[in-house]
Amino acid sequence: MKMTNEQKYRLIGQAEPGELERLAEQAAACSWRQRYHIQPHAGLLNDPNGFVWHNGEYHLFYQWFPLGTDHGMKYWYHLTSPDLAHWNDAGIGLEPGGPYDSHGAYSGSAIVKDGTPHLLYTGNVRDADWTRHPYQCLASMDEDGRIVKRELPVIAEVPAGYTEHFRDPKVWKEGESYLCVIGAQRSDLTGAAVLYRSTDLLHWNFEGEIGTDLPSFGYMWECPDYFELGGAGVLLLCPQGLEPQGDGRRNVHQSGYLLGAPLNTATREFAHGEFAELDRGFDFYAPQTTEGPDGKRILIGWMGLPDLEYPTDEHGWAHCLTLPRELSVRNGRLIQRPAESLNALRGEERLFASKLRDERRSFENAEGTAYELSLTVGGLTDADKAGTVGIEFRVGGDERTVLSYDTRTGRVMLDRSASGVPVNPAYGTTRSCTLNPTDRIEFRLFVDVSSVEIFVGDGEEVFTARLFPDPSSTGIAFFANGGSADFEAAFRPYGEGAIPRGLPADLIDNGKVKS
Ligand code: FRU
């Protein structure tokens, strides 16, 4: 049931008696709760925000609407982690409802200045005519981890030439300057990313647009991010309103990157290659990166998309974050590998090794709803090679999710048409991309109760998808059609307990984190 605006823009403190508890109970009883992904206790999660390393731990926040599964009054919910695999609940980070964020503390980022994490975010305000007014606001974290907002916004105006769709500041430091990139819509209703500069995070100068080769590329760019890696400059962006193109751009909105020479922050010129999607699957959006203590660039995304409905909506919760991915650059492209520390979650390994010829074979003794599965398929240049090879997982009754690889064309396809309860089938039930055909191909699948993330090859491509199967669909099988191929697989169950799962009532006292 859709909420009215009045219901959607309530603060936690305005919940009806028992409302939060009912929602949490409903969510806790849902059979699609994840085991090792970050998910809300109840309500709706969207973008990762404020991702930063400070004093021996990562801080990560997510956009959260506590009172339902609509996109309503957004909070920042706070988590910390020493290693990106085990997370601690830190309760509410930012609470909206002030004069400059009366209708939500929207997305933003964090940076450590003078030993203190500072959060730069978009305060969303709607006036009496429901016209949107974005303010870029600043807050800082005190020694107890509490977030203190500054009273006045640090960027109060949208510059001339842009509409009220102006949000999601991502901040970084260059020499003595702080820079931030903001997602924008030009007055001619095309998307762009603009650059601001500051010396103190308080006073920001509008420098102008980042000069890309994409003057007309969708109607809005959300959640931009800029960083340098391996000598390259990388701009992440979420363009809205692009048409599908071959196998690509099949989701309602896209999330991808431009990679090129480092951005010239004085002229704002950015010489880059083609827009490439970060993820080839169904459910991925609004990623944010940070640099870890070891210099690694880590990316986490939202495993969901705006403007869609999901099967958990009627169970009082929606969405989760992706696993953290370590980024690197190779041949002008981003390579994404699952964060190495996730290995800590692995249980006892079970192995499979066999040549399959025109057959489908179950992985005996390996089944489940939360695990990592690595598979190498070899012999793909032999004379009698199979035409198609692949994996079926979450198999049971009529259900199966199928990952297949066409050894002649190099096309990889994820098919969720028989995965369980359909998810936005209007956007199609398969996703594909094409690799250069090789003798052997590797896949690493991270299956959780209602999702899969598939790393292809050495992280050249990733497919992310929510899946809503029956809990009893736990089987795994391999297949080779029209010839033979060599299969080697390792199955590792993933344990419970990596992700906190307390009730909000434990942490929240009338809208404030309990001390
Ligand atoms: C992206 C987004 C951002 C915005 C936030 C609001 O999913 O629309 O542009 O800041 O979500 O929750």
Coordinates of C-alpha atoms and ligand atoms in Angstrom, one line a residue:
M1 CA 0.0 0.0 0.0
K2 CA 1.4 3.3 -1.0
M3 CA 1.7 6.0 1.7
T4 CA 0.5 9.5 1.3
N5 CA 3.1 12.3 1.4
E6 CA 2.0 13.1 4.9
Q7 CA 2.7 9.6 6.0
K8 CA 6.0 9.4 4.1
Y9 CA 7.5 12.6 5.5
R10 CA 7.1 11.7 9.2
L11 CA 10.1 11.5 11.6
I12 CA 10.6 8.4 13.7
G13 CA 9.3 10.4 16.7
Q14 CA 6.0 10.8 14.9
A15 CA 5.4 7.1 14.4
E16 CA 2.1 5.7 15.8
P17 CA 2.5 3.7 19.0
G18 CA 3.7 0.2 18.1
E19 CA 4.3 1.1 14.4
L20 CA 8.1 0.7 14.5
E21 CA 7.8 -2.6 16.4
R22 CA 5.2 -4.0 14.0
L23 CA 7.4 -3.2 11.0
A24 CA 10.4 -4.7 12.6
E25 CA 8.5 -7.9 13.6
Q26 CA 7.2 -8.2 10.1
A27 CA 10.7 -7.8 8.6
A28 CA 12.2 -10.3 11.0
A29 CA 9.7 -12.9 10.0
C30 CA 10.4 -12.5 6.3
S31 CA 12.1 -15.5 4.7
W32 CA 14.2 -13.3 2.4
R33 CA 16.3 -11.7 5.1
Q34 CA 19.9 -11.7 4.1
R35 CA 22.6 -13.3 6.2
Y36 CA 25.8 -11.5 5.4
H37 CA 24.7 -8.3 3.5
I38 CA 23.9 -5.0 5.2
Q39 CA 20.1 -4.5 5.3
P40 CA 17.8 -2.3 7.3
H41 CA 16.1 -3.8 10.4
A42 CA 12.9 -2.5 8.8
G43 CA 12.0 0.2 6.3
L44 CA 13.8 1.1 3.2
L45 CA 17.5 1.3 2.6
N46 CA 19.0 3.0 -0.5
D47 CA 22.4 4.7 -1.3
P48 CA 25.6 4.1 0.7
N49 CA 26.8 7.4 2.2
G50 CA 29.6 8.9 4.2
F51 CA 32.0 6.0 3.6
V52 CA 35.3 6.8 5.2
W53 CA 38.2 5.2 7.2
H54 CA 38.9 6.8 10.5
N55 CA 40.7 5.7 13.7
G56 CA 41.0 2.1 12.8
E57 CA 37.6 1.5 11.4
Y58 CA 35.4 2.2 8.4
H59 CA 32.4 4.3 8.8
L60 CA 29.5 3.6 6.5
F61 CA 26.0 5.1 6.4
Y62 CA 23.0 4.3 4.3
Q63 CA 19.9 6.2 3.2
W64 CA 17.1 4.9 5.4
F65 CA 13.4 5.5 5.6
P66 CA 12.4 3.9 8.9
L67 CA 8.6 3.9 8.6
G68 CA 7.9 1.9 5.4
T69 CA 9.2 0.8 2.1
D70 CA 8.5 4.0 0.2
H71 CA 11.1 6.6 -0.5
G72 CA 10.0 8.9 2.4
M73 CA 11.9 10.9 5.0
K74 CA 15.5 9.8 4.7
Y75 CA 17.8 9.3 7.6
W76 CA 21.5 8.3 7.5
Y77 CA 21.9 5.0 9.3
H78 CA 25.4 4.4 10.7
L79 CA 27.6 1.2 10.7
T80 CA 31.3 0.7 11.5
S81 CA 33.6 -2.1 10.5
P82 CA 37.3 -2.9 11.2
D83 CA 37.6 -5.0 8.1
L84 CA 34.6 -4.6 5.7
A85 CA 33.4 -8.1 6.5
H86 CA 32.1 -7.7 10.1
W87 CA 29.9 -4.7 10.8
N88 CA 28.7 -3.0 14.0
D89 CA 25.5 -1.2 14.4
A90 CA 25.9 2.5 15.4
G91 CA 22.3 3.6 15.2
I92 CA 21.0 6.7 13.5
G93 CA 23.7 8.9 12.0
L94 CA 21.9 11.9 10.6
E95 CA 18.4 12.7 11.5
P96 CA 16.5 15.0 9.1
G97 CA 13.8 17.5 10.1
G98 CA 15.8 20.7 10.5
P99 CA 15.1 23.8 8.5
Y100 CA 17.5 22.7 5.7
D101 CA 16.7 19.0 5.6
S102 CA 13.0 19.1 6.6
H103 CA 12.2 16.4 4.0
G104 CA 15.3 14.2 4.2
A105 CA 19.0 14.0 4.8
Y106 CA 19.8 13.0 1.3
S107 CA 23.0 11.4 0.0
G108 CA 26.5 12.6 0.6
S109 CA 30.0 11.7 1.6
A110 CA 32.6 12.0 4.4
I111 CA 36.1 13.3 4.7
V112 CA 38.4 13.4 7.8
K113 CA 39.6 17.0 8.6
D114 CA 41.7 17.8 11.7
G115 CA 41.2 14.3 12.9
T116 CA 37.4 14.5 12.7
P117 CA 35.1 12.9 10.1
H118 CA 32.9 15.6 8.4
L119 CA 29.8 14.7 6.5
L120 CA 28.7 16.7 3.5
Y121 CA 25.2 15.9 2.4
T122 CA 22.2 17.2 0.6
G123 CA 19.4 18.6 2.8
N124 CA 16.1 18.0 1.0
V125 CA 13.4 20.7 1.6
R126 CA 10.0 20.8 0.0
D127 CA 8.0 24.1 0.3
A128 CA 4.3 24.6 0.6
D129 CA 3.9 24.1 -3.2
W130 CA 6.0 20.9 -2.9
T131 CA 8.8 22.6 -4.9
R132 CA 12.2 21.0 -4.0
H133 CA 15.0 23.1 -2.5
P134 CA 18.4 21.4 -2.2
Y135 CA 20.9 22.6 0.4
Q136 CA 24.4 21.2 0.8
C137 CA 24.9 20.7 4.5
L138 CA 27.8 19.9 6.8
A139 CA 28.0 17.8 10.0
S140 CA 30.8 16.4 12.0
M141 CA 31.3 13.4 14.2
D142 CA 32.3 14.0 17.8
E143 CA 34.5 11.7 19.8
D144 CA 31.6 9.5 20.9
G145 CA 30.6 9.0 17.3
R146 CA 27.6 11.3 17.5
I147 CA 26.9 13.5 14.5
V148 CA 26.5 17.2 15.0
K149 CA 25.0 19.2 12.3
R150 CA 26.0 22.8 11.4
E151 CA 23.2 25.2 11.7
L152 CA 23.5 26.8 8.2
P153 CA 24.0 25.1 4.9
V154 CA 27.5 25.4 3.3
I155 CA 26.1 25.7 -0.2
A156 CA 22.7 27.3 0.0
E157 CA 22.0 28.2 -3.7
V158 CA 21.7 26.2 -6.9
P159 CA 23.9 28.1 -9.4
A160 CA 22.3 29.7 -12.5
G161 CA 21.7 27.2 -15.3
Y162 CA 20.7 24.3 -13.1
T163 CA 17.4 23.0 -11.8
E164 CA 16.5 21.9 -8.2
H165 CA 17.9 18.5 -9.0
F166 CA 21.2 19.3 -7.5
R167 CA 22.5 16.8 -4.9
D168 CA 24.8 14.1 -3.6
P169 CA 28.1 15.9 -2.9
K170 CA 31.2 13.7 -3.0
V171 CA 34.2 15.3 -1.3
W172 CA 38.0 14.7 -1.6
K173 CA 41.2 16.5 -0.9
E174 CA 43.8 17.8 -3.4
G175 CA 46.8 19.5 -1.8
E176 CA 45.4 22.2 0.5
S177 CA 42.0 22.3 -1.3
Y178 CA 38.8 20.3 -0.7
L179 CA 37.0 19.6 -3.9
C180 CA 33.5 18.2 -4.3
V181 CA 31.5 17.0 -7.2
I182 CA 27.7 17.3 -7.2
G183 CA 25.1 15.6 -9.4
A184 CA 23.1 18.1 -11.3
Q185 CA 20.4 18.7 -14.0
R186 CA 20.9 21.6 -16.4
S187 CA 18.0 24.0 -17.1
D188 CA 17.8 22.3 -20.5
L189 CA 17.0 19.0 -18.6
T190 CA 20.3 17.2 -19.3
G191 CA 22.5 15.7 -16.6
A192 CA 25.9 17.0 -15.5
A193 CA 28.4 16.9 -12.7
V194 CA 29.7 20.2 -11.2
L195 CA 32.8 21.0 -9.2
Y196 CA 33.2 23.1 -6.1
R197 CA 36.3 24.1 -4.2
S198 CA 36.9 25.0 -0.6
T199 CA 39.8 25.5 1.9
D200 CA 37.8 24.8 5.0
L201 CA 34.7 22.7 4.1
L202 CA 32.6 25.7 5.1
H203 CA 33.0 28.1 2.2
W204 CA 32.6 26.6 -1.2
N205 CA 33.3 28.2 -4.6
F206 CA 31.3 27.1 -7.6
E207 CA 34.0 26.3 -10.2
G208 CA 31.8 25.0 -13.0
E209 CA 31.0 21.8 -14.8
I210 CA 33.3 18.8 -15.2
G211 CA 34.0 18.9 -18.9
T212 CA 33.1 15.5 -20.3
D213 CA 32.3 14.4 -23.9
L214 CA 28.7 13.8 -22.8
P215 CA 26.8 17.0 -23.3
S216 CA 23.5 15.2 -23.5
F217 CA 23.5 12.0 -21.6
G218 CA 20.3 11.5 -19.7
Y219 CA 18.2 14.0 -17.8
M220 CA 20.0 13.8 -14.4
W221 CA 23.3 12.5 -13.0
E222 CA 22.9 11.2 -9.5
C223 CA 25.6 10.2 -7.0
P224 CA 28.8 11.2 -8.8
D225 CA 32.1 10.2 -7.3
Y226 CA 35.6 11.1 -8.5
F227 CA 39.0 9.4 -7.6
E228 CA 42.3 8.6 -9.1
L229 CA 43.6 5.1 -9.3
G230 CA 46.6 3.5 -11.1
G231 CA 47.4 6.9 -12.7
A232 CA 43.9 7.3 -14.1
G233 CA 41.0 9.6 -13.3
V234 CA 37.7 7.9 -12.7
L235 CA 34.3 9.6 -12.6
L236 CA 31.4 7.5 -11.4
L237 CA 27.9 8.7 -12.3
C238 CA 24.3 7.4 -12.3
P239 CA 22.7 8.9 -15.4
Q240 CA 18.9 8.7 -15.5
G241 CA 16.9 8.5 -18.7
L242 CA 19.2 6.6 -21.1
E243 CA 17.8 4.2 -23.7
P244 CA 18.9 0.5 -23.7
Q245 CA 21.8 -0.2 -26.0
G246 CA 22.3 -3.8 -27.1
D247 CA 22.8 -5.9 -24.0
G248 CA 23.6 -2.7 -22.0
R249 CA 21.6 0.0 -20.1
R250 CA 18.7 -2.4 -19.4
N251 CA 17.8 -1.1 -16.0
V252 CA 15.5 1.8 -15.2
H253 CA 18.6 4.0 -14.4
Q254 CA 22.2 3.3 -15.1
S255 CA 25.3 3.3 -12.9
G256 CA 28.7 3.5 -14.6
Y257 CA 32.0 5.3 -15.0
L258 CA 34.2 7.4 -17.3
L259 CA 37.9 6.6 -17.1
G260 CA 40.6 8.8 -18.5
A261 CA 43.5 11.1 -17.7
P262 CA 43.3 12.6 -14.2
L263 CA 40.8 15.5 -14.1
N264 CA 42.4 18.9 -14.5
T265 CA 40.8 20.5 -11.5
A266 CA 41.8 24.0 -12.6
T267 CA 40.2 23.8 -16.1
R268 CA 37.8 21.0 -15.2
E269 CA 38.7 19.3 -18.5
F270 CA 38.3 15.5 -18.3
A271 CA 39.5 13.5 -21.3
H272 CA 37.9 10.1 -20.9
G273 CA 36.9 6.9 -22.8
E274 CA 33.4 5.6 -23.2
F275 CA 30.8 5.3 -20.5
A276 CA 31.0 1.8 -19.1
E277 CA 28.5 0.2 -16.8
L278 CA 29.8 -0.9 -13.4
D279 CA 27.5 -3.8 -13.1
R280 CA 25.8 -6.1 -15.7
G281 CA 23.0 -7.3 -13.5
F282 CA 19.6 -6.1 -12.5
D283 CA 19.9 -4.4 -9.2
F284 CA 22.8 -2.0 -8.7
Y285 CA 22.9 1.8 -8.2
A286 CA 24.4 4.8 -6.4
P287 CA 27.8 3.3 -5.5
Q288 CA 30.2 5.2 -3.4
T289 CA 34.0 4.6 -2.9
T290 CA 36.6 5.4 -0.3
E291 CA 40.2 4.7 0.2
G292 CA 41.2 2.2 2.9
P293 CA 44.3 2.5 5.2
D294 CA 46.2 0.2 2.8
G295 CA 45.5 2.6 -0.2
K296 CA 42.9 0.3 -1.7
R297 CA 39.9 1.9 -3.3
I298 CA 36.7 0.2 -2.1
L299 CA 33.3 0.5 -3.7
I300 CA 29.9 -0.4 -2.1
G301 CA 26.7 0.0 -4.0
W302 CA 22.9 -0.1 -3.3
M303 CA 21.5 -3.4 -4.4
G304 CA 18.4 -1.8 -5.7
L305 CA 17.1 0.9 -7.9
P306 CA 14.8 3.9 -7.6
D307 CA 11.3 3.9 -9.0
L308 CA 10.7 0.2 -8.7
E309 CA 8.9 -2.2 -6.3
Y310 CA 10.4 -5.3 -4.7
P311 CA 8.8 -8.4 -3.3
T312 CA 10.0 -7.6 0.3
D313 CA 8.0 -4.4 0.3
E314 CA 5.0 -6.2 1.7
H315 CA 7.2 -7.6 4.4
G316 CA 8.1 -4.2 5.9
W317 CA 11.6 -3.8 4.5
A318 CA 13.4 -3.2 1.2
H319 CA 16.9 -3.5 -0.2
C320 CA 20.5 -4.2 1.0
L321 CA 23.9 -3.0 0.1
T322 CA 26.3 -4.9 -2.1
L323 CA 29.5 -6.6 -0.8
P324 CA 32.5 -4.3 -0.8
R325 CA 34.6 -4.5 -4.0
E326 CA 38.3 -3.6 -4.4
L327 CA 38.9 -1.6 -7.5
S328 CA 41.9 -1.5 -9.8
V329 CA 42.5 -0.3 -13.4
R330 CA 43.5 -2.5 -16.2
N331 CA 43.6 -1.7 -20.0
G332 CA 41.5 1.4 -19.5
R333 CA 38.8 -0.4 -17.5
L334 CA 37.9 -0.8 -13.9
I335 CA 38.4 -4.3 -12.4
Q336 CA 36.2 -5.1 -9.4
R337 CA 37.1 -7.9 -7.0
P338 CA 35.3 -8.9 -3.8
A339 CA 37.1 -7.4 -0.8
E340 CA 39.6 -10.0 0.3
S341 CA 38.6 -9.8 4.0
L342 CA 35.3 -11.5 3.1
N343 CA 37.3 -14.7 3.1
A344 CA 36.9 -14.5 6.9
L345 CA 33.2 -15.5 6.5
R346 CA 34.0 -18.7 4.8
G347 CA 32.9 -22.0 6.2
E348 CA 34.2 -25.5 5.4
E349 CA 35.0 -26.0 1.7
R350 CA 33.5 -28.6 -0.5
L351 CA 35.0 -29.4 -3.9
F352 CA 33.7 -30.6 -7.2
A353 CA 35.9 -31.6 -10.2
S354 CA 34.6 -33.4 -13.3
K355 CA 34.5 -33.4 -17.0
L356 CA 30.9 -32.9 -18.2
R357 CA 29.8 -34.0 -21.6
D358 CA 26.3 -33.1 -22.8
E359 CA 25.0 -33.4 -19.3
R360 CA 23.8 -31.6 -16.2
R361 CA 25.2 -32.8 -12.9
S362 CA 24.3 -31.8 -9.3
F363 CA 26.9 -30.6 -6.9
E364 CA 26.3 -33.3 -4.3
N365 CA 26.6 -32.3 -0.6
A366 CA 26.7 -28.6 -1.5
E367 CA 23.5 -26.7 -1.2
G368 CA 22.3 -23.7 0.7
T369 CA 21.1 -20.1 0.7
A370 CA 24.2 -18.3 1.8
Y371 CA 27.6 -19.2 0.3
E372 CA 30.4 -18.4 -2.0
L373 CA 30.8 -20.7 -5.1
S374 CA 33.9 -20.4 -7.3
L375 CA 33.9 -22.2 -10.6
T376 CA 36.5 -22.6 -13.3
V377 CA 35.4 -24.1 -16.6
G378 CA 38.3 -25.2 -18.8
G379 CA 38.9 -27.0 -22.1
L380 CA 37.0 -24.4 -24.0
T381 CA 39.2 -24.4 -27.1
D382 CA 39.2 -28.2 -27.4
A383 CA 37.8 -29.6 -30.7
D384 CA 34.8 -31.2 -28.8
K385 CA 34.2 -28.2 -26.5
A386 CA 30.7 -27.6 -25.3
G387 CA 28.7 -24.8 -26.9
T388 CA 27.2 -23.7 -23.7
V389 CA 28.4 -24.2 -20.1
G390 CA 27.0 -22.9 -16.9
I391 CA 25.6 -23.2 -13.4
E392 CA 22.1 -23.5 -12.0
F393 CA 21.7 -22.4 -8.4
R394 CA 18.9 -21.8 -6.0
V395 CA 17.4 -24.9 -7.6
G396 CA 14.3 -26.5 -6.3
G397 CA 10.8 -27.5 -7.7
D398 CA 10.3 -25.3 -10.8
E399 CA 12.9 -22.7 -9.5
R400 CA 16.4 -22.2 -10.8
T401 CA 18.6 -19.2 -11.5
V402 CA 20.9 -19.8 -14.5
L403 CA 24.3 -18.4 -15.3
S404 CA 25.5 -19.5 -18.7
Y405 CA 28.4 -18.9 -21.0
D406 CA 28.4 -19.4 -24.7
T407 CA 31.9 -20.7 -25.5
R408 CA 31.8 -19.5 -29.2
T409 CA 30.6 -16.0 -28.8
G410 CA 31.9 -15.3 -25.3
R411 CA 28.4 -14.2 -24.1
V412 CA 27.7 -14.5 -20.4
M413 CA 24.0 -14.5 -19.4
L414 CA 22.2 -14.4 -16.1
D415 CA 18.6 -15.6 -16.3
R416 CA 16.3 -15.0 -13.4
S417 CA 13.1 -15.8 -15.2
A418 CA 12.6 -18.9 -13.1
S419 CA 14.3 -17.6 -9.9
G420 CA 11.1 -17.3 -7.8
V421 CA 8.8 -14.4 -7.2
P422 CA 9.4 -12.1 -10.3
V423 CA 11.2 -8.8 -9.8
N424 CA 10.2 -6.0 -12.2
P425 CA 9.9 -8.3 -15.2
A426 CA 8.9 -5.4 -17.4
Y427 CA 12.7 -4.6 -17.5
G428 CA 13.4 -8.1 -18.7
T429 CA 14.5 -11.3 -17.0
T430 CA 18.0 -11.8 -18.4
R431 CA 21.1 -9.7 -18.4
S432 CA 24.2 -10.4 -20.6
C433 CA 27.5 -9.1 -21.7
T434 CA 30.2 -10.5 -24.0
L435 CA 33.8 -11.3 -23.2
N436 CA 36.6 -12.4 -25.5
P437 CA 36.3 -16.2 -25.8
T438 CA 39.1 -18.0 -23.9
D439 CA 40.2 -21.5 -23.0
R440 CA 38.9 -21.2 -19.5
I441 CA 36.5 -19.0 -17.6
E442 CA 36.1 -18.2 -13.9
F443 CA 33.1 -17.2 -11.9
R444 CA 32.8 -16.3 -8.3
L445 CA 29.2 -16.3 -7.0
F446 CA 28.2 -14.8 -3.7
V447 CA 24.8 -16.1 -3.0
D448 CA 22.8 -14.7 0.0
V449 CA 19.2 -15.6 0.9
S450 CA 17.8 -13.1 -1.6
S451 CA 20.6 -12.1 -3.9
V452 CA 23.6 -13.1 -6.0
E453 CA 26.7 -11.2 -7.0
I454 CA 28.7 -12.8 -9.7
F455 CA 32.3 -11.8 -10.4
V456 CA 33.4 -12.9 -13.9
G457 CA 37.0 -13.7 -14.8
D458 CA 39.3 -11.7 -12.6
G459 CA 36.7 -9.1 -11.9
E460 CA 36.3 -7.8 -15.5
E461 CA 32.5 -7.9 -15.1
V462 CA 30.1 -8.2 -12.2
F463 CA 26.4 -9.2 -12.3
T464 CA 24.3 -8.3 -9.2
A465 CA 20.7 -9.4 -8.8
R466 CA 18.1 -9.7 -6.1
L467 CA 16.4 -13.2 -6.2
F468 CA 13.3 -14.2 -4.3
P469 CA 13.2 -18.0 -4.4
D470 CA 11.5 -20.3 -2.0
P471 CA 13.7 -21.1 1.0
S472 CA 13.7 -24.8 0.0
S473 CA 15.4 -24.0 -3.4
T474 CA 18.9 -24.7 -2.4
G475 CA 20.4 -26.9 -5.1
I476 CA 23.4 -26.3 -7.3
A477 CA 24.1 -28.0 -10.6
F478 CA 26.6 -27.6 -13.5
F479 CA 25.9 -28.2 -17.2
A480 CA 27.7 -28.5 -20.5
N481 CA 25.7 -28.7 -23.7
G482 CA 26.8 -29.8 -27.2
G483 CA 30.2 -31.1 -26.2
S484 CA 32.4 -31.3 -23.1
A485 CA 34.1 -29.0 -20.6
D486 CA 36.1 -29.4 -17.4
F487 CA 34.5 -28.1 -14.2
E488 CA 36.3 -27.4 -11.0
A489 CA 34.3 -25.8 -8.2
A490 CA 34.6 -24.9 -4.6
F491 CA 31.6 -24.3 -2.3
R492 CA 32.0 -22.4 1.0
P493 CA 29.0 -21.7 3.2
Y494 CA 28.9 -18.3 4.7
G495 CA 28.2 -17.9 8.4
E496 CA 25.7 -15.8 10.2
G497 CA 26.6 -13.0 12.5
A498 CA 28.7 -10.8 10.3
I499 CA 25.9 -8.2 10.1
P500 CA 24.1 -6.7 13.1
R501 CA 20.5 -7.5 13.3
G502 CA 19.1 -5.7 16.4
L503 CA 15.7 -4.1 16.5
P504 CA 15.6 -0.3 16.0
A505 CA 13.8 -0.1 19.4
D506 CA 17.0 -1.3 21.0
L507 CA 18.9 1.6 19.6
I508 CA 16.5 4.4 19.2
D509 CA 14.8 6.5 21.8
N510 CA 12.2 8.7 20.3
G511 CA 14.2 9.4 17.2
K512 CA 17.6 9.7 18.9
V513 CA 20.2 7.1 19.4
K514 CA 20.2 6.0 23.0
S515 CA 23.3 6.9 24.9
Ligands
FRU1 C1 19.8 8.1 -5.5 C2 19.1 9.2 -4.8 C3 20.0 10.4 -4.6 C4 19.4 11.1 -3.4 C5 18.9 9.9 -2.5 C6 17.7 10.1 -1.8 O1 19.2 6.8 -5.3 O2 17.9 9.5 -5.5 O3 20.1 11.2 -5.7 O4 20.3 11.9 -2.7 O5 18.7 8.8 -3.5 O6 17.4 9.0 -0.9

